Amino acid sequence: MGAREKDLNPDVHIGLKLPMGYSETGYFKQTKTTLQQAKYNIINLLQTIPGERLGLPTFGSNLHKILFEPMNEDFGDILESSIRDSLSKWLPYINIKNIEVQMPDYNVNQVNINIDFGLSFEPDRFGSVSVSFDQFESAINQ
């Protein structure tokens, strides 16, 4: 059964939603489409620090490390390059259309990342995912 057939079948679940938790049926919350699962896979990859995952110690991205570097004029380019490297290594079926890195003026300790992407095996379907990172001090002051 191909990805399109699985997406159209209401009885087939593709993967798990994040954060993990119970659904009304008692099972973990699950995704219904490959595009929806790809969004959760991207979030999981970007928010995982290499060495954090048992059995797969190199899985993850270096974003947490980069976020504590000085935010100079090429900071966004460094983040984008790291994201592209991680996605190409761990999620090669993701075709990145655009990566937008924003550092809001109202919170200098926050970085917002928006990624527009497609699936290599379904070139006519596109999705978008947003991930926000706060430096430690701003996260504990909330």
mmCIF file of C-alpha atoms in Angstrom:
data_model
loop_
_atom_site.group_PDB
_atom_site.id
_atom_site.type_symbol
_atom_site.label_atom_id
_atom_site.label_comp_id
_atom_site.label_asym_id
_atom_site.label_seq_id
_atom_site.Cartn_x
_atom_site.Cartn_y
_atom_site.Cartn_z
ATOM 1 C CA MET A 1 0.000 0.000 0.000
ATOM 2 C CA GLY A 2 1.463 3.365 -1.042
ATOM 3 C CA ALA A 3 1.538 6.588 0.960
ATOM 4 C CA ARG A 4 -1.453 8.059 -0.888
ATOM 5 C CA GLU A 5 -3.585 4.970 -0.207
ATOM 6 C CA LYS A 6 -2.621 5.022 3.485
ATOM 7 C CA ASP A 7 -3.507 8.715 3.729
ATOM 8 C CA LEU A 8 -6.943 8.096 2.232
ATOM 9 C CA ASN A 9 -7.726 5.093 4.445
ATOM 10 C CA PRO A 10 -9.429 6.317 7.667
ATOM 11 C CA ASP A 11 -8.463 3.101 9.481
ATOM 12 C CA VAL A 12 -4.703 3.524 8.964
ATOM 13 C CA HIS A 13 -2.531 5.557 11.322
ATOM 14 C CA ILE A 14 0.929 6.618 10.175
ATOM 15 C CA GLY A 15 2.743 7.537 13.391
ATOM 16 C CA LEU A 16 2.598 9.333 16.736
ATOM 17 C CA LYS A 17 1.850 12.977 17.494
ATOM 18 C CA LEU A 18 4.132 14.997 19.742
ATOM 19 C CA PRO A 19 4.136 15.566 22.618
ATOM 20 C CA MET A 20 3.111 12.012 23.334
ATOM 21 C CA GLY A 21 -0.048 11.598 25.339
ATOM 22 C CA TYR A 22 -3.212 9.583 25.524
ATOM 23 C CA SER A 23 -6.074 10.194 23.161
ATOM 24 C CA GLU A 24 -9.779 9.675 23.772
ATOM 25 C CA THR A 25 -9.419 6.057 22.608
ATOM 26 C CA GLY A 26 -6.759 5.322 25.229
ATOM 27 C CA TYR A 27 -3.926 4.950 22.765
ATOM 28 C CA PHE A 28 -1.261 7.505 21.990
ATOM 29 C CA LYS A 29 -2.386 10.375 19.770
ATOM 30 C CA GLN A 30 -1.661 9.336 16.195
ATOM 31 C CA THR A 31 -1.219 10.989 12.822
ATOM 32 C CA LYS A 32 -3.389 10.114 9.847
ATOM 33 C CA THR A 33 -1.284 11.332 6.897
ATOM 34 C CA THR A 34 2.345 11.113 5.835
ATOM 35 C CA LEU A 35 2.510 14.901 5.555
ATOM 36 C CA GLN A 36 1.276 15.339 9.120
ATOM 37 C CA GLN A 37 3.784 12.728 10.352
ATOM 38 C CA ALA A 38 6.591 14.480 8.454
ATOM 39 C CA LYS A 39 5.830 17.666 10.434
ATOM 40 C CA TYR A 40 6.215 15.819 13.735
ATOM 41 C CA ASN A 41 9.371 14.104 12.471
ATOM 42 C CA ILE A 42 10.914 17.501 11.649
ATOM 43 C CA ILE A 43 10.007 18.918 15.071
ATOM 44 C CA ASN A 44 11.374 15.822 16.806
ATOM 45 C CA LEU A 45 14.643 16.001 14.862
ATOM 46 C CA LEU A 46 15.211 19.716 15.436
ATOM 47 C CA GLN A 47 14.432 19.558 19.150
ATOM 48 C CA THR A 48 16.626 16.508 19.831
ATOM 49 C CA ILE A 49 20.192 17.118 20.974
ATOM 50 C CA PRO A 50 22.735 14.617 19.555
ATOM 51 C CA GLY A 51 23.504 12.085 22.269
ATOM 52 C CA GLU A 52 20.044 12.405 23.820
ATOM 53 C CA ARG A 53 18.442 9.437 22.051
ATOM 54 C CA LEU A 54 19.271 5.944 23.267
ATOM 55 C CA GLY A 55 20.457 3.551 20.582
ATOM 56 C CA LEU A 56 20.932 6.358 18.062
ATOM 57 C CA PRO A 57 23.409 8.758 19.691
ATOM 58 C CA THR A 58 24.071 10.891 16.598
ATOM 59 C CA PHE A 59 20.367 11.551 15.902
ATOM 60 C CA GLY A 60 19.333 15.187 16.315
ATOM 61 C CA SER A 61 20.428 18.661 15.334
ATOM 62 C CA ASN A 62 22.989 21.133 16.631
ATOM 63 C CA LEU A 63 20.428 23.934 17.018
ATOM 64 C CA HIS A 64 20.607 23.964 20.822
ATOM 65 C CA LYS A 65 24.378 24.408 20.630
ATOM 66 C CA ILE A 66 24.158 27.134 17.974
ATOM 67 C CA LEU A 67 21.472 29.054 19.885
ATOM 68 C CA PHE A 68 23.950 29.889 22.633
ATOM 69 C CA GLU A 69 26.445 31.370 20.187
ATOM 70 C CA PRO A 70 26.538 35.148 19.669
ATOM 71 C CA MET A 71 23.723 36.355 17.401
ATOM 72 C CA ASN A 72 25.659 38.188 14.710
ATOM 73 C CA GLU A 73 24.647 39.040 11.146
ATOM 74 C CA ASP A 74 25.243 35.494 9.798
ATOM 75 C CA PHE A 75 23.454 33.747 12.700
ATOM 76 C CA GLY A 76 20.390 32.972 10.555
ATOM 77 C CA ASP A 77 22.543 31.505 7.787
ATOM 78 C CA ILE A 78 24.350 29.256 10.289
ATOM 79 C CA LEU A 79 21.010 28.027 11.681
ATOM 80 C CA GLU A 80 19.623 27.400 8.208
ATOM 81 C CA SER A 81 22.719 25.448 7.178
ATOM 82 C CA SER A 82 22.508 23.295 10.314
ATOM 83 C CA ILE A 83 18.809 22.588 9.680
ATOM 84 C CA ARG A 84 19.488 21.602 6.069
ATOM 85 C CA ASP A 85 22.329 19.292 7.153
ATOM 86 C CA SER A 86 20.208 17.557 9.805
ATOM 87 C CA LEU A 87 17.214 17.114 7.521
ATOM 88 C CA SER A 88 19.280 15.767 4.626
ATOM 89 C CA LYS A 89 20.995 13.253 6.923
ATOM 90 C CA TRP A 90 18.025 11.992 8.952
ATOM 91 C CA LEU A 91 14.932 12.811 6.872
ATOM 92 C CA PRO A 92 16.109 12.541 3.244
ATOM 93 C CA TYR A 93 12.515 12.238 1.972
ATOM 94 C CA ILE A 94 11.895 15.890 2.986
ATOM 95 C CA ASN A 95 12.395 18.467 0.225
ATOM 96 C CA ILE A 96 12.953 21.875 1.781
ATOM 97 C CA LYS A 97 11.248 24.684 -0.114
ATOM 98 C CA ASN A 98 12.072 27.544 2.251
ATOM 99 C CA ILE A 99 13.536 28.131 5.709
ATOM 100 C CA GLU A 100 12.787 31.385 7.497
ATOM 101 C CA VAL A 101 14.645 32.275 10.697
ATOM 102 C CA GLN A 102 13.169 35.130 12.748
ATOM 103 C CA MET A 103 14.514 36.753 15.890
ATOM 104 C CA PRO A 104 11.659 38.883 17.250
ATOM 105 C CA ASP A 105 12.472 42.367 18.537
ATOM 106 C CA TYR A 106 10.167 41.875 21.529
ATOM 107 C CA ASN A 107 12.221 38.888 22.806
ATOM 108 C CA VAL A 108 15.926 38.860 21.984
ATOM 109 C CA ASN A 109 16.275 35.398 23.568
ATOM 110 C CA GLN A 110 13.868 33.714 21.154
ATOM 111 C CA VAL A 111 14.360 32.275 17.678
ATOM 112 C CA ASN A 112 11.412 31.244 15.494
ATOM 113 C CA ILE A 113 12.013 28.884 12.589
ATOM 114 C CA ASN A 114 9.464 28.286 9.812
ATOM 115 C CA ILE A 115 10.095 25.522 7.278
ATOM 116 C CA ASP A 116 8.098 24.997 4.084
ATOM 117 C CA PHE A 117 8.649 21.520 2.696
ATOM 118 C CA GLY A 118 7.400 18.792 0.414
ATOM 119 C CA LEU A 119 7.742 15.028 0.314
ATOM 120 C CA SER A 120 10.082 13.509 -2.261
ATOM 121 C CA PHE A 121 7.679 10.644 -2.998
ATOM 122 C CA GLU A 122 4.684 13.004 -3.343
ATOM 123 C CA PRO A 123 5.951 16.161 -5.071
ATOM 124 C CA ASP A 124 2.481 17.735 -5.322
ATOM 125 C CA ARG A 125 1.938 17.910 -1.520
ATOM 126 C CA PHE A 126 3.434 20.619 0.672
ATOM 127 C CA GLY A 127 3.466 21.392 4.363
ATOM 128 C CA SER A 128 4.795 23.935 6.789
ATOM 129 C CA VAL A 129 6.138 23.603 10.307
ATOM 130 C CA SER A 130 7.141 26.188 12.915
ATOM 131 C CA VAL A 131 9.503 25.649 15.828
ATOM 132 C CA SER A 132 10.434 28.187 18.515
ATOM 133 C CA PHE A 133 13.488 28.095 20.733
ATOM 134 C CA ASP A 134 14.019 30.174 23.869
ATOM 135 C CA GLN A 135 17.311 30.601 25.626
ATOM 136 C CA PHE A 136 17.335 29.301 29.180
ATOM 137 C CA GLU A 137 16.836 32.584 31.021
ATOM 138 C CA SER A 138 13.727 33.562 29.084
ATOM 139 C CA ALA A 139 12.240 30.076 29.458
ATOM 140 C CA ILE A 140 12.469 30.119 33.273
ATOM 141 C CA ASN A 141 11.084 33.669 33.589
ATOM 142 C CA GLN A 142 7.720 32.772 32.036
#
